[in-house]
Short mmCIF file of C-alpha atoms in Angstrom, two decimals:
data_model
loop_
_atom_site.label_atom_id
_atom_site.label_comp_id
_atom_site.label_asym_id
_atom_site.label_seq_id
_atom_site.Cartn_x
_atom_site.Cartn_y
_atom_site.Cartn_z
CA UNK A 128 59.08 21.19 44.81
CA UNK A 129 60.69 23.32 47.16
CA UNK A 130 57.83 24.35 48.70
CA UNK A 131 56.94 20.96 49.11
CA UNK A 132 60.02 19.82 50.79
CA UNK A 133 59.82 23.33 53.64
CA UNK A 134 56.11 21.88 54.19
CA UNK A 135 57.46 18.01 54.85
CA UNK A 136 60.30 19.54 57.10
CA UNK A 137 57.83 21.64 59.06
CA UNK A 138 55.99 18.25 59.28
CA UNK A 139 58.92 16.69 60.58
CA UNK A 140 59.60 19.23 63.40
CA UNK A 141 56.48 19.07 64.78
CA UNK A 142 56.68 15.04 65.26
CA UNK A 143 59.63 15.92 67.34
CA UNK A 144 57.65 17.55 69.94
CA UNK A 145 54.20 14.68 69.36
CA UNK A 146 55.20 11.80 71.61
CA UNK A 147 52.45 9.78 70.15
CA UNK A 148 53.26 10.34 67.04
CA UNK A 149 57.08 8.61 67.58
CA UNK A 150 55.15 5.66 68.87
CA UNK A 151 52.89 5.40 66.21
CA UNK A 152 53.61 3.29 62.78
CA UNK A 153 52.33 4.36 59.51
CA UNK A 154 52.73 1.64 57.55
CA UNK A 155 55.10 1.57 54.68
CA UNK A 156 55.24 1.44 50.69
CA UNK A 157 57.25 -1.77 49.22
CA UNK A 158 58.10 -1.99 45.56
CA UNK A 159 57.00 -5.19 43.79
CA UNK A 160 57.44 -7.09 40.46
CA UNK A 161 57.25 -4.63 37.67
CA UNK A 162 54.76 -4.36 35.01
CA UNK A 163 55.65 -6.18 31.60
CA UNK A 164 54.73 -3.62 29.48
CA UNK A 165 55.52 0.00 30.38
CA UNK A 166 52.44 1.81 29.78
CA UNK A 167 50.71 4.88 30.98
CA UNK A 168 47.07 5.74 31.00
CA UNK A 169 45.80 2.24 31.16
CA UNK A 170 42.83 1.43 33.40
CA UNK A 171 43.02 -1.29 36.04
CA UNK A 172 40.85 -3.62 38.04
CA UNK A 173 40.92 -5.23 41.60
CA UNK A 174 39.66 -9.05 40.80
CA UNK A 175 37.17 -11.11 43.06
CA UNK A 176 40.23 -13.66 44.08
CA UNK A 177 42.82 -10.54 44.94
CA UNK A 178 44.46 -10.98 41.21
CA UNK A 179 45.00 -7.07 39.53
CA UNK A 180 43.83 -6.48 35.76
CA UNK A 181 46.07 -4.06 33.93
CA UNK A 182 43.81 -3.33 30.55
CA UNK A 183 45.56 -1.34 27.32
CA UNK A 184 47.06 2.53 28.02
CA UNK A 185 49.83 4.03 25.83
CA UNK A 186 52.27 1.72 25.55
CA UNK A 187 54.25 4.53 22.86
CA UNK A 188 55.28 7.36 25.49
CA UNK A 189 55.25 10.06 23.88
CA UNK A 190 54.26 8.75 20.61
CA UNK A 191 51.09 7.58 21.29
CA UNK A 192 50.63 3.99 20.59
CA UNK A 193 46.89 2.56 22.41
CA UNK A 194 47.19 -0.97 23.12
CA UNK A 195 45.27 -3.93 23.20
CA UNK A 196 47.56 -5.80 25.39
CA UNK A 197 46.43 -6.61 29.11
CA UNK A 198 48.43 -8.21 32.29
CA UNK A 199 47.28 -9.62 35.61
CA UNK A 200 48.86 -9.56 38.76
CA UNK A 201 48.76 -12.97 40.44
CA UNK A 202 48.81 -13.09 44.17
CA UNK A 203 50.22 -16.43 43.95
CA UNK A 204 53.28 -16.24 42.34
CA UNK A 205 53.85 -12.43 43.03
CA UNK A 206 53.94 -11.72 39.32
CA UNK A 207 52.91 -10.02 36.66
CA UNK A 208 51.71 -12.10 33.72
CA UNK A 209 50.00 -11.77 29.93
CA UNK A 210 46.95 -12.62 29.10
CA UNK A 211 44.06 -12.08 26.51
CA UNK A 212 44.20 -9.09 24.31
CA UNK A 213 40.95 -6.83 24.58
CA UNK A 214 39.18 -6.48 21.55
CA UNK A 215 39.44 -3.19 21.24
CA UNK A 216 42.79 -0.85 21.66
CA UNK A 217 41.97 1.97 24.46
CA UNK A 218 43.59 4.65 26.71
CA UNK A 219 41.89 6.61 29.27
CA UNK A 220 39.23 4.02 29.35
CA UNK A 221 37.86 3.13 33.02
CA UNK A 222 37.35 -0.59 34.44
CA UNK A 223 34.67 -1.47 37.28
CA UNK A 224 34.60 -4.96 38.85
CA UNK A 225 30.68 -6.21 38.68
CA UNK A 226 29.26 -8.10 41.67
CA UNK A 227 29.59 -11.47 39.61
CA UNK A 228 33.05 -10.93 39.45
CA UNK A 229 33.44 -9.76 35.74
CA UNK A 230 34.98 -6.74 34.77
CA UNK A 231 33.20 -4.06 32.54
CA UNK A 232 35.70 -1.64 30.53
CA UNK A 233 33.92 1.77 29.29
CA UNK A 234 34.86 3.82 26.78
CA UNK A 235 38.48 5.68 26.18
CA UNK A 236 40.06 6.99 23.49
CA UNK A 237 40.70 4.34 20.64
CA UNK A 238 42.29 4.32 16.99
CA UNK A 239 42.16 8.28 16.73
CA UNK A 240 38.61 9.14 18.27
CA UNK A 241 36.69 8.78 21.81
CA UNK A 242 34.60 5.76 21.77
CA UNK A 243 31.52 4.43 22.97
CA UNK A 244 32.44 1.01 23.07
CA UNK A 245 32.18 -1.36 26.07
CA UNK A 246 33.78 -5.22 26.82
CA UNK A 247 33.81 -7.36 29.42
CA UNK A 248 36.56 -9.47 31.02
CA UNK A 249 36.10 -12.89 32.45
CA UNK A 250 38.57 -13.95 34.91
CA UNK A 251 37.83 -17.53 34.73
CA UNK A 252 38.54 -17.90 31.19
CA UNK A 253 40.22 -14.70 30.76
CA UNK A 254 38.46 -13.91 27.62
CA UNK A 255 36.81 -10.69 26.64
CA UNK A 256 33.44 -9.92 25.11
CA UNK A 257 32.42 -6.80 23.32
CA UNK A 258 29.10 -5.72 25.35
CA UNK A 259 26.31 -2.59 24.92
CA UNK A 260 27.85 0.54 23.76
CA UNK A 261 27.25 3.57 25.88
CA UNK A 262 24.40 5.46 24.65
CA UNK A 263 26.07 8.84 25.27
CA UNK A 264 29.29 9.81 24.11
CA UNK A 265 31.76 10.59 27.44
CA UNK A 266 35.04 11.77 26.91
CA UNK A 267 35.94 11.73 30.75
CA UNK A 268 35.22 13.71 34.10
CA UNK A 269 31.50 11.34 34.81
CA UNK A 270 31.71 8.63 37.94
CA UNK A 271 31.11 5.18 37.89
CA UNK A 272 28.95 3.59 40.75
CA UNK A 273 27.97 -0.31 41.13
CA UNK A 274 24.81 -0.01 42.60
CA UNK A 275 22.80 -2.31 45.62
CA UNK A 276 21.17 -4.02 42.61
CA UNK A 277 24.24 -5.10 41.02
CA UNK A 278 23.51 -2.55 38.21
CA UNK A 279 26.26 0.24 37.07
CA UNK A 280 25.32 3.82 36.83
CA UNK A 281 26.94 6.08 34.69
CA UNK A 282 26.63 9.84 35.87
CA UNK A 283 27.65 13.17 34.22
CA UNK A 284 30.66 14.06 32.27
CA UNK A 285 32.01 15.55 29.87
CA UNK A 286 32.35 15.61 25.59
CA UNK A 287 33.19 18.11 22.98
CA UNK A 288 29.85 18.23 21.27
CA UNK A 289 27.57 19.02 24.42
CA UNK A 290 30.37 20.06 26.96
CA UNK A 291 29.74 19.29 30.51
CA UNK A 292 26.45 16.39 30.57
CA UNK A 293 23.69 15.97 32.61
CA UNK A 294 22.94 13.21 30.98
CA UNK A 295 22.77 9.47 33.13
CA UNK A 296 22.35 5.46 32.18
CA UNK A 297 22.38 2.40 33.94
CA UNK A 298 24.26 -0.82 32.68
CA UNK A 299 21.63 -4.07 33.11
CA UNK A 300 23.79 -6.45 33.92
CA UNK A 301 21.54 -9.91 33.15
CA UNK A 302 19.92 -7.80 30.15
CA UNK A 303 24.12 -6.91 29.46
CA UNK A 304 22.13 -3.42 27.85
CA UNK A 305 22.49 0.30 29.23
CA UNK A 306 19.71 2.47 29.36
CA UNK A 307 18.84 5.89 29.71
CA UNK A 308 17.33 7.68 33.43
CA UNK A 309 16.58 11.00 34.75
CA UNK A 310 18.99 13.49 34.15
CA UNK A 311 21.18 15.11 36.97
CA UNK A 312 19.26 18.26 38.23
CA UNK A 313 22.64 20.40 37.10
CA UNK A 314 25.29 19.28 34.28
CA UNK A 315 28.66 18.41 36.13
CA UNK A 316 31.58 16.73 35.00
CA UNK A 317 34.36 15.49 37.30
CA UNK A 318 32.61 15.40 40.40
CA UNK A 319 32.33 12.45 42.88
CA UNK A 320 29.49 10.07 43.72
CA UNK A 321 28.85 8.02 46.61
CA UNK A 322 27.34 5.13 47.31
CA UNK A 323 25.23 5.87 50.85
CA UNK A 324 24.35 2.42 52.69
CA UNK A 325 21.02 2.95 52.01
CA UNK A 326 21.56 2.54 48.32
CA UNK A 327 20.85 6.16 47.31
CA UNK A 328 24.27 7.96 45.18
CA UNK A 329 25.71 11.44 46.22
CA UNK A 330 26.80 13.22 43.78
CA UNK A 331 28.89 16.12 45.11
CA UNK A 332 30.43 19.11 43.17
CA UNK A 333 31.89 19.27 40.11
CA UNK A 334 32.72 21.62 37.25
CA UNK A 335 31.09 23.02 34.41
CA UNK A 336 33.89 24.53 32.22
CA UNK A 337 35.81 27.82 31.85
CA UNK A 338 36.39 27.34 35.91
CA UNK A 339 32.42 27.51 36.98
CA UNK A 340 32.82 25.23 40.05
CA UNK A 341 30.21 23.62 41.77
CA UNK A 342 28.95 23.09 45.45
CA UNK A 343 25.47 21.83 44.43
CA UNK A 344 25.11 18.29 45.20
CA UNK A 345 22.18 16.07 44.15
CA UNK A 346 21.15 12.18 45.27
CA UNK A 347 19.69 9.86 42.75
CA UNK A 348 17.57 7.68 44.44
CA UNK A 349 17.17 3.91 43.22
CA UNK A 350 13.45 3.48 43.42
CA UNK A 351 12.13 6.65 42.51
CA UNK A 352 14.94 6.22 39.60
CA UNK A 353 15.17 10.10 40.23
CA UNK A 354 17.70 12.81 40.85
CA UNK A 355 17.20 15.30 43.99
CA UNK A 356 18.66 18.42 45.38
CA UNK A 357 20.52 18.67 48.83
CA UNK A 358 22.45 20.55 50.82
CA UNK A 359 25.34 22.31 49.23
CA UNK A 360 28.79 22.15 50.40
CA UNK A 361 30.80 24.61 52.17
CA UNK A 362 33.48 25.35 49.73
CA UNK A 363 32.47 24.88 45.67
CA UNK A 364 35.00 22.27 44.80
CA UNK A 365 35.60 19.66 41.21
CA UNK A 366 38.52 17.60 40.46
CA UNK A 367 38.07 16.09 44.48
CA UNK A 368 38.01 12.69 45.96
CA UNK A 369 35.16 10.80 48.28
CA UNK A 370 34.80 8.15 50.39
CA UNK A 371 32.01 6.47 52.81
CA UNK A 372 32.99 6.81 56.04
CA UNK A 373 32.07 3.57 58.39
CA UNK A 374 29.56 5.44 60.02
CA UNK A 375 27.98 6.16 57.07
CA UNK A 376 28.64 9.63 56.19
CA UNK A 377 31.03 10.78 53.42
CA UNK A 378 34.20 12.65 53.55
CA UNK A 379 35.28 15.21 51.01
CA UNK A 380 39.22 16.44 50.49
CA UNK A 381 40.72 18.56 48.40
CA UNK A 382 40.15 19.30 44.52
CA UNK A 383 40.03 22.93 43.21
CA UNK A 384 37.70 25.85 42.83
CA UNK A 385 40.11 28.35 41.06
CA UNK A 386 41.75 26.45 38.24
CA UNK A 387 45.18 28.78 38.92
CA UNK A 388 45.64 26.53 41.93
CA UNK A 389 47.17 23.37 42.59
CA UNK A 390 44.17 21.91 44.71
CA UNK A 391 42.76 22.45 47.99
CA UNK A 392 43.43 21.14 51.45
CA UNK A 393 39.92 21.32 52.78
CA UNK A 394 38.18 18.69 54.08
CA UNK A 395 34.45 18.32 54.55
CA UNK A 396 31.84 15.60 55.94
CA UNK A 397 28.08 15.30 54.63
CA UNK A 398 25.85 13.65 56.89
CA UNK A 399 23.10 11.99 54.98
CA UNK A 400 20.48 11.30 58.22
CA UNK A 401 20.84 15.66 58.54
CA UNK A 402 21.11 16.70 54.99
CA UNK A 403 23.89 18.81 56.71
CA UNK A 404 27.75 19.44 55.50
CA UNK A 405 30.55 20.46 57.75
CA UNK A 406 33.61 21.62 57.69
CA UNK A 407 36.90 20.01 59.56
CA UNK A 408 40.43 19.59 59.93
CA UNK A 409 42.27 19.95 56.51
CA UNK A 410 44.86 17.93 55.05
CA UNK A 411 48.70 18.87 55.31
CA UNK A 412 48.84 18.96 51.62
CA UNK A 413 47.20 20.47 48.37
CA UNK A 414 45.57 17.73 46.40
CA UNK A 415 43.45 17.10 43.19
CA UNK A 416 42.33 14.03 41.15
CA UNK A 417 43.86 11.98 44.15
CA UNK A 418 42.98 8.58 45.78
CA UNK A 419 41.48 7.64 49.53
CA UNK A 420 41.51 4.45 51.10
CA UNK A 421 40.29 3.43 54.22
CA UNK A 422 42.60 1.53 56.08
CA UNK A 423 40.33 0.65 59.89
CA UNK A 424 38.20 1.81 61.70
CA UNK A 425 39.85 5.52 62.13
CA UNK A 426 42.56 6.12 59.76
CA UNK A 427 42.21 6.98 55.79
CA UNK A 428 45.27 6.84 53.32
CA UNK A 429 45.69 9.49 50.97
CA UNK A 430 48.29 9.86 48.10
CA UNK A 431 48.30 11.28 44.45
CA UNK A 432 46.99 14.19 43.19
CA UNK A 433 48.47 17.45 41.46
CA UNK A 434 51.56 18.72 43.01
CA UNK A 435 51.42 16.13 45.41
CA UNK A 436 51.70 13.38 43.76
CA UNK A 437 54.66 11.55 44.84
CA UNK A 438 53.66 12.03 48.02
CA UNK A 439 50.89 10.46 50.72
CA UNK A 440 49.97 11.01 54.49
CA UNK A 441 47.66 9.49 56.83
CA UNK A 442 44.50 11.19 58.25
CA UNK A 443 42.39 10.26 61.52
CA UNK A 444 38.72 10.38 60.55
CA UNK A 445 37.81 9.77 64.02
CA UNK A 446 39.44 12.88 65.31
CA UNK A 447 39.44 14.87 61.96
CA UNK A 448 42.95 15.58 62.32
CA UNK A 449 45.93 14.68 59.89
CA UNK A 450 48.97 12.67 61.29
CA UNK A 451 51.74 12.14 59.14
CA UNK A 452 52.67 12.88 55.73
CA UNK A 453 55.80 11.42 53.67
CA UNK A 454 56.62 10.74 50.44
CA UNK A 455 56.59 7.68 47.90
CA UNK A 456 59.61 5.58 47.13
CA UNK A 457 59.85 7.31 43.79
CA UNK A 458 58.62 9.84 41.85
CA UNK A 459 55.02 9.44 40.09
CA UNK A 460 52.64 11.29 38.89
CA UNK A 461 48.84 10.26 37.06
CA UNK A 462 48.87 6.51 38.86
CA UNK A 463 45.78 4.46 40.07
CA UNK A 464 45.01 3.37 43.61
CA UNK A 465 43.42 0.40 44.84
CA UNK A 466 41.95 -0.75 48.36
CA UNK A 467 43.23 -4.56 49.26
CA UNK A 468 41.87 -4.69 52.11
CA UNK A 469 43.38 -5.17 55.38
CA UNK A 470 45.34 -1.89 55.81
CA UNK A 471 46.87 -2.56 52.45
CA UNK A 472 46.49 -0.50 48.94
CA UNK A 473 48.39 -1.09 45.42
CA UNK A 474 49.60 1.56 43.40
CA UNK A 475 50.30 1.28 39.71
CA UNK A 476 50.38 3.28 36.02
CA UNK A 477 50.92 6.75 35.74
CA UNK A 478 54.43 8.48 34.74
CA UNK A 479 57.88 8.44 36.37
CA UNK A 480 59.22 11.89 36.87
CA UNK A 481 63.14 13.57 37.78
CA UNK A 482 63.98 16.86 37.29
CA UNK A 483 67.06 18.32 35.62
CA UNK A 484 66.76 21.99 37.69
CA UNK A 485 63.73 23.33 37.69
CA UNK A 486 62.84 21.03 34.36
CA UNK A 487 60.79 18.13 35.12
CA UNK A 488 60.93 14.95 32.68
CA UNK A 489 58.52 12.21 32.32
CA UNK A 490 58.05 8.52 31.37
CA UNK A 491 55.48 5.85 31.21
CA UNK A 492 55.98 3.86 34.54
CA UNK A 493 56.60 0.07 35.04
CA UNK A 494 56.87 0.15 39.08
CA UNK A 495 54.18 -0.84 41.58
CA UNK A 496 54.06 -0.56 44.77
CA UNK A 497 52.02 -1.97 47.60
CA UNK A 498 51.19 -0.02 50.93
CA UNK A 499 50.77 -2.00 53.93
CA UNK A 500 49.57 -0.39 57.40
CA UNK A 501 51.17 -3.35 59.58
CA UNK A 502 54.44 -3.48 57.92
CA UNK A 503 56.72 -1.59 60.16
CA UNK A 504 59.96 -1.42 57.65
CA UNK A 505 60.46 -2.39 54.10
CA UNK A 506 63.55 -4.27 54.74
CA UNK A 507 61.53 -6.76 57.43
CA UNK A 508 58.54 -7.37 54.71
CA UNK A 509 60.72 -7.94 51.75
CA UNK A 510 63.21 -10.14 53.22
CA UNK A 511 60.56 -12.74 53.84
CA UNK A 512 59.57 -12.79 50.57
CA UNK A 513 62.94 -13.50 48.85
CA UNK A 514 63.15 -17.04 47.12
CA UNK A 515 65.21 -16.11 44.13
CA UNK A 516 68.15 -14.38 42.45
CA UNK A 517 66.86 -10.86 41.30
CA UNK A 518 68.67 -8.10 40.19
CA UNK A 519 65.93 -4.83 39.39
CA UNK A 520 65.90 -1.98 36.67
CA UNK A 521 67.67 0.64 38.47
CA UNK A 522 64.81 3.88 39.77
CA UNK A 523 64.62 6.45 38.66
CA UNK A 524 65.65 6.19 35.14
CA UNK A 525 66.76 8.00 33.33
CA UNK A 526 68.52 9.75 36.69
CA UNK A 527 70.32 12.88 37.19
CA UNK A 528 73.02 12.16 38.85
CA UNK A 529 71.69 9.27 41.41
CA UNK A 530 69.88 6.11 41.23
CA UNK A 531 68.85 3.21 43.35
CA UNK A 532 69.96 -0.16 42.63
CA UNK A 533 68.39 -3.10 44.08
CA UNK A 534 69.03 -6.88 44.17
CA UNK A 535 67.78 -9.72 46.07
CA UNK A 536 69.34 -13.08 47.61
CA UNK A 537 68.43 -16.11 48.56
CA UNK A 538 70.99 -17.07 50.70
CA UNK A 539 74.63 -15.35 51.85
CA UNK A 540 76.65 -14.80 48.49
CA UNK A 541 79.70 -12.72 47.64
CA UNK A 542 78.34 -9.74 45.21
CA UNK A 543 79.85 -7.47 43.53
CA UNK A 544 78.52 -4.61 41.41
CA UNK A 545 80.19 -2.43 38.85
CA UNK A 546 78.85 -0.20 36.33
CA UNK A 547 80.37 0.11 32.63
CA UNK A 548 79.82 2.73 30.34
CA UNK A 549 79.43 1.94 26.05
CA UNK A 550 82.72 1.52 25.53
CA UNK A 551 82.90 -1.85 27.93
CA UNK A 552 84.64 0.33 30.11
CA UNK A 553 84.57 0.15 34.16
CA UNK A 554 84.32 3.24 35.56
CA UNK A 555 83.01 2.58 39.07
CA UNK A 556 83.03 -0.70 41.48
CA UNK A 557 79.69 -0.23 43.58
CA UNK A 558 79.93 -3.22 45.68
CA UNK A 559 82.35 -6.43 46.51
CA UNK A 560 81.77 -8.16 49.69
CA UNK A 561 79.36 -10.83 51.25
CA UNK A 562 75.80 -9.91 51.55
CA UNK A 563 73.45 -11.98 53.82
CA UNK A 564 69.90 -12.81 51.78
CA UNK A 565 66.89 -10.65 51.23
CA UNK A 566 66.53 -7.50 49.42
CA UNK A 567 69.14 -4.90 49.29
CA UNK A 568 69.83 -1.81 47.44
CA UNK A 569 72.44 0.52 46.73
CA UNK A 570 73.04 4.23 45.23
CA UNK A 571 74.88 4.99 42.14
CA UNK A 572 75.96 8.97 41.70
CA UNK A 573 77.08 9.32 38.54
CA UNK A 574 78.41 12.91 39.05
CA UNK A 575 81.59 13.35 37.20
CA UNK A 576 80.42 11.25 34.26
CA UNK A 577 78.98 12.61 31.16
CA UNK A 578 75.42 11.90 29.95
CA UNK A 579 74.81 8.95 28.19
CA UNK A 580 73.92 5.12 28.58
CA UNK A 581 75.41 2.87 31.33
CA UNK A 582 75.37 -0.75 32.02
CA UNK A 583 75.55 -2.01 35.70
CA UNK A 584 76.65 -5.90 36.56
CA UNK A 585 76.38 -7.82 38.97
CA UNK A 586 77.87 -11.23 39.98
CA UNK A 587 75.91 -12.94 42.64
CA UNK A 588 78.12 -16.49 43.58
CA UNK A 589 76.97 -18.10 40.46
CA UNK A 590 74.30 -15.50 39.12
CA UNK A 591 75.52 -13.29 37.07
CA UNK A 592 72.81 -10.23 35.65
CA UNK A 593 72.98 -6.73 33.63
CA UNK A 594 70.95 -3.95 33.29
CA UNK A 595 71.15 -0.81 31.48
CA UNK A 596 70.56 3.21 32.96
CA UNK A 597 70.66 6.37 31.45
CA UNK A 598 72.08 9.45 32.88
CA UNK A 599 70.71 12.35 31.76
CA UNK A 600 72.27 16.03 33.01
#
């Protein structure tokens, strides 16, 4: 963490002296509605009409309780609602939006054991349907790609009866069967594949156990329904992220090759036309299992991954040179990342992290947040949006010793805020005066109090709300 913060600084000093970079906006993160269930290693969806499917996960913490519960965001009323159970409880399962706007669910871990099973979501009549079971048995680490055809190939992976797999299948999505194909030329498990715009898949690095990295890459070609050698990359790599570029070559970042580390910085682009990979500018920070998105026609977003998880910066793929880095409005670690479109990206699931010293604590995480590249400050987005009395759980929490409060207003009210510990007791006024509407928040430092629960109030005109927090030192 430390380290983290001198790199951030250094970041910082340098924009000093870059003009353009002063001038330049970077878009922001805004926290939305909350999930309904707190719940961490769920699997989630982007829908055809913008809506977000949040399937099953752990809804126990640390006690390990797999759902069957699911929630969609709706675009419309800027909340999260219930609907249909799955079938099946999972966690760790993965989700992929078919061309026809269904959503297939694969796999996970369910009532004890890994599972084959498969179901499909309808968003019109939000009701799911148990589908073909995988034929082979994939614990995680293999890629998901939605082909030119409309078909879904499974590549790779990993289980605990064969280890890493070379083994591939396709999901027919009239016949609703999978199917076997050629293997991969070299068993891999948490590498990347790539749809190329020609319809051919690269499938780049990779692992095979016990720290054997990869830099063999391979293309399965649709209509020789074949696997292929290519060119290698330049630095063996698994645990990465890719992404088609516009111009239709792929960019590579990060991941690991010694398992001792905490990911890589490198960046690399494979030209498909050349068979040729080569090496550029690197990102500002060491990332693994982390998300890209591209945001226009030069810049990529990239957050997530390892030590870096709470954090993301912006990268010019034009240039091949990184421009800002900056961290999330809270702490997360594990969460999912999804392109809207339009500069914009939602993030959601994972944990919720603080640290008590050098200690850090998790929990399963309710927030989400949505990036937006046009948005030049929270406060200006947010304060359009505000229609209704609000008053939010308090983030992080538990805290040690500060936390974040935040409220919203419709129109101009006196508020005032106070927090009481169990007793009924007031032991702090936060806030009494008039507040114009939108979305405000305020900070709570509860140093000087012992650990325990909390209750903050506030009275809002004729709203009154209360919340509790837990202070943990």
């Amino acid at each position: 963490m430390r380290t983290l913060n001198k790199i951030l600084f250094v970041v910082f000093l340098i924009s000093l002296f870059d003009n353009s970079s002063l001038a330049q906006n970077y878009g922001v993160w805004i926290i939305i509605d909350s999930t309904i269930v707190r719940r961490h290693s769920p699997s989630s969806a982007l829908l055809k009409n913008g809506n977000i499917l949040l399937s099953g996960g752990d809804v126990g913490g640390y006690s390990a309780i797999t759902s069957i519960s699911c929630e969609i965001y709706d675009t419309t009323i800027k909340r999260w609602r219930l609907t249909n159970d799955m079938n099946i409880p999972r966690v760790s399962h993965r989700s992929v939006t078919l061309p026809n706007g269904k959503v297939l669910v694969i796999g996970g871990f369910s009532n004890g054991f890994y599972t084959k099973s498969c179901e499909i979501f309808d968003p019109t009549t939000e009701i799911w349907l148990i589908t073909d079971s995988l034929i082979t048995l994939r614990e995680h680490g293999y890629t998901i790609t939605v082909l030119k055809d409309s078909n879904v190939l499974i590549a790779g992976g990993w289980n605990r009866y064969e280890g890493a797999l070379n083994k591939c299948e396709i999901y027919d999505i009239k016949q609703n069967r999978w199917r076997e194909i050629d293997t991969l030329r070299i068993k891999r498990e948490t590498h990347t594949a790539t749809l190329l715009p020609d319809g051919r898949v690269l499938i780049a690095g990779g692992g095979r156990g016990g720290g054997n990295n990869l830099g063999f890459c391979e293309i399965y070609d649709p209509i020789k329904d074949s696997f292929y050698l290519v060119r290698q990359m330049n630095t063996p790599r698994e645990e990465h992220s890719a992404v088609l570029l516009p111009n239709g070559k792929v960019l590579v970042s990060g991941g690991i090759n010694d398992p001792t580390t905490s990911g890589l910085r490198g960046i690399e682009i494979y030209d498909p036309q050349k068979d040729l990979w080569f090496l550029v500018d690197s990102l500002i920070l060491r990332r693994k299992r982390h998300y890209n998105i591209i945001l226009n026609d030069s810049l990529i977003l990239f957050t997530g991954g390892g030590t870096s998880s709470d954090t993301w910066e912006i990268y010019d793929f034009k240039n091949f040179r990184p421009l800002h880095v900056e961290y999330l409005p809270i702490n997360l670690y594990g969460q999912m990342v999804h392109s809207l479109g339009g500069g914009k990206a939602v993030c959601l699931g994972g944990w919720q992290f603080f640290f008590i010293g050098d200690d850090k604590y998790l929990y399963p995480s309710r927030q989400v947040l949505i990036y937006d590249l046009l948005v030049t400050s929270v406060k200006n987005y947010e304060n359009k949006q505000v229609k209704t009395f609000e008053l939010y759980q308090n983030y992080p929490n538990p805290f040690n010793p500060t936390t974040t409060i935040k409220f919203s207003l419709p129109e101009k009210t006196n508020v005032k805020i106070s927090v009481y510990n169990l007793m009924g007791q007031r032991v702090k006024e936060l806030l009494n005066e008039a507040i114009e509407a939108g979305i405000h928040t305020i900070n709570f430092d509860g140093d000087g109090l012992p650990s325990g629960i909390y209750f903050y109030k506030i009275e809002a005109g004729k709203n009154i709300d209360i919340k509790k927090m837990i202070l943990v030192k």
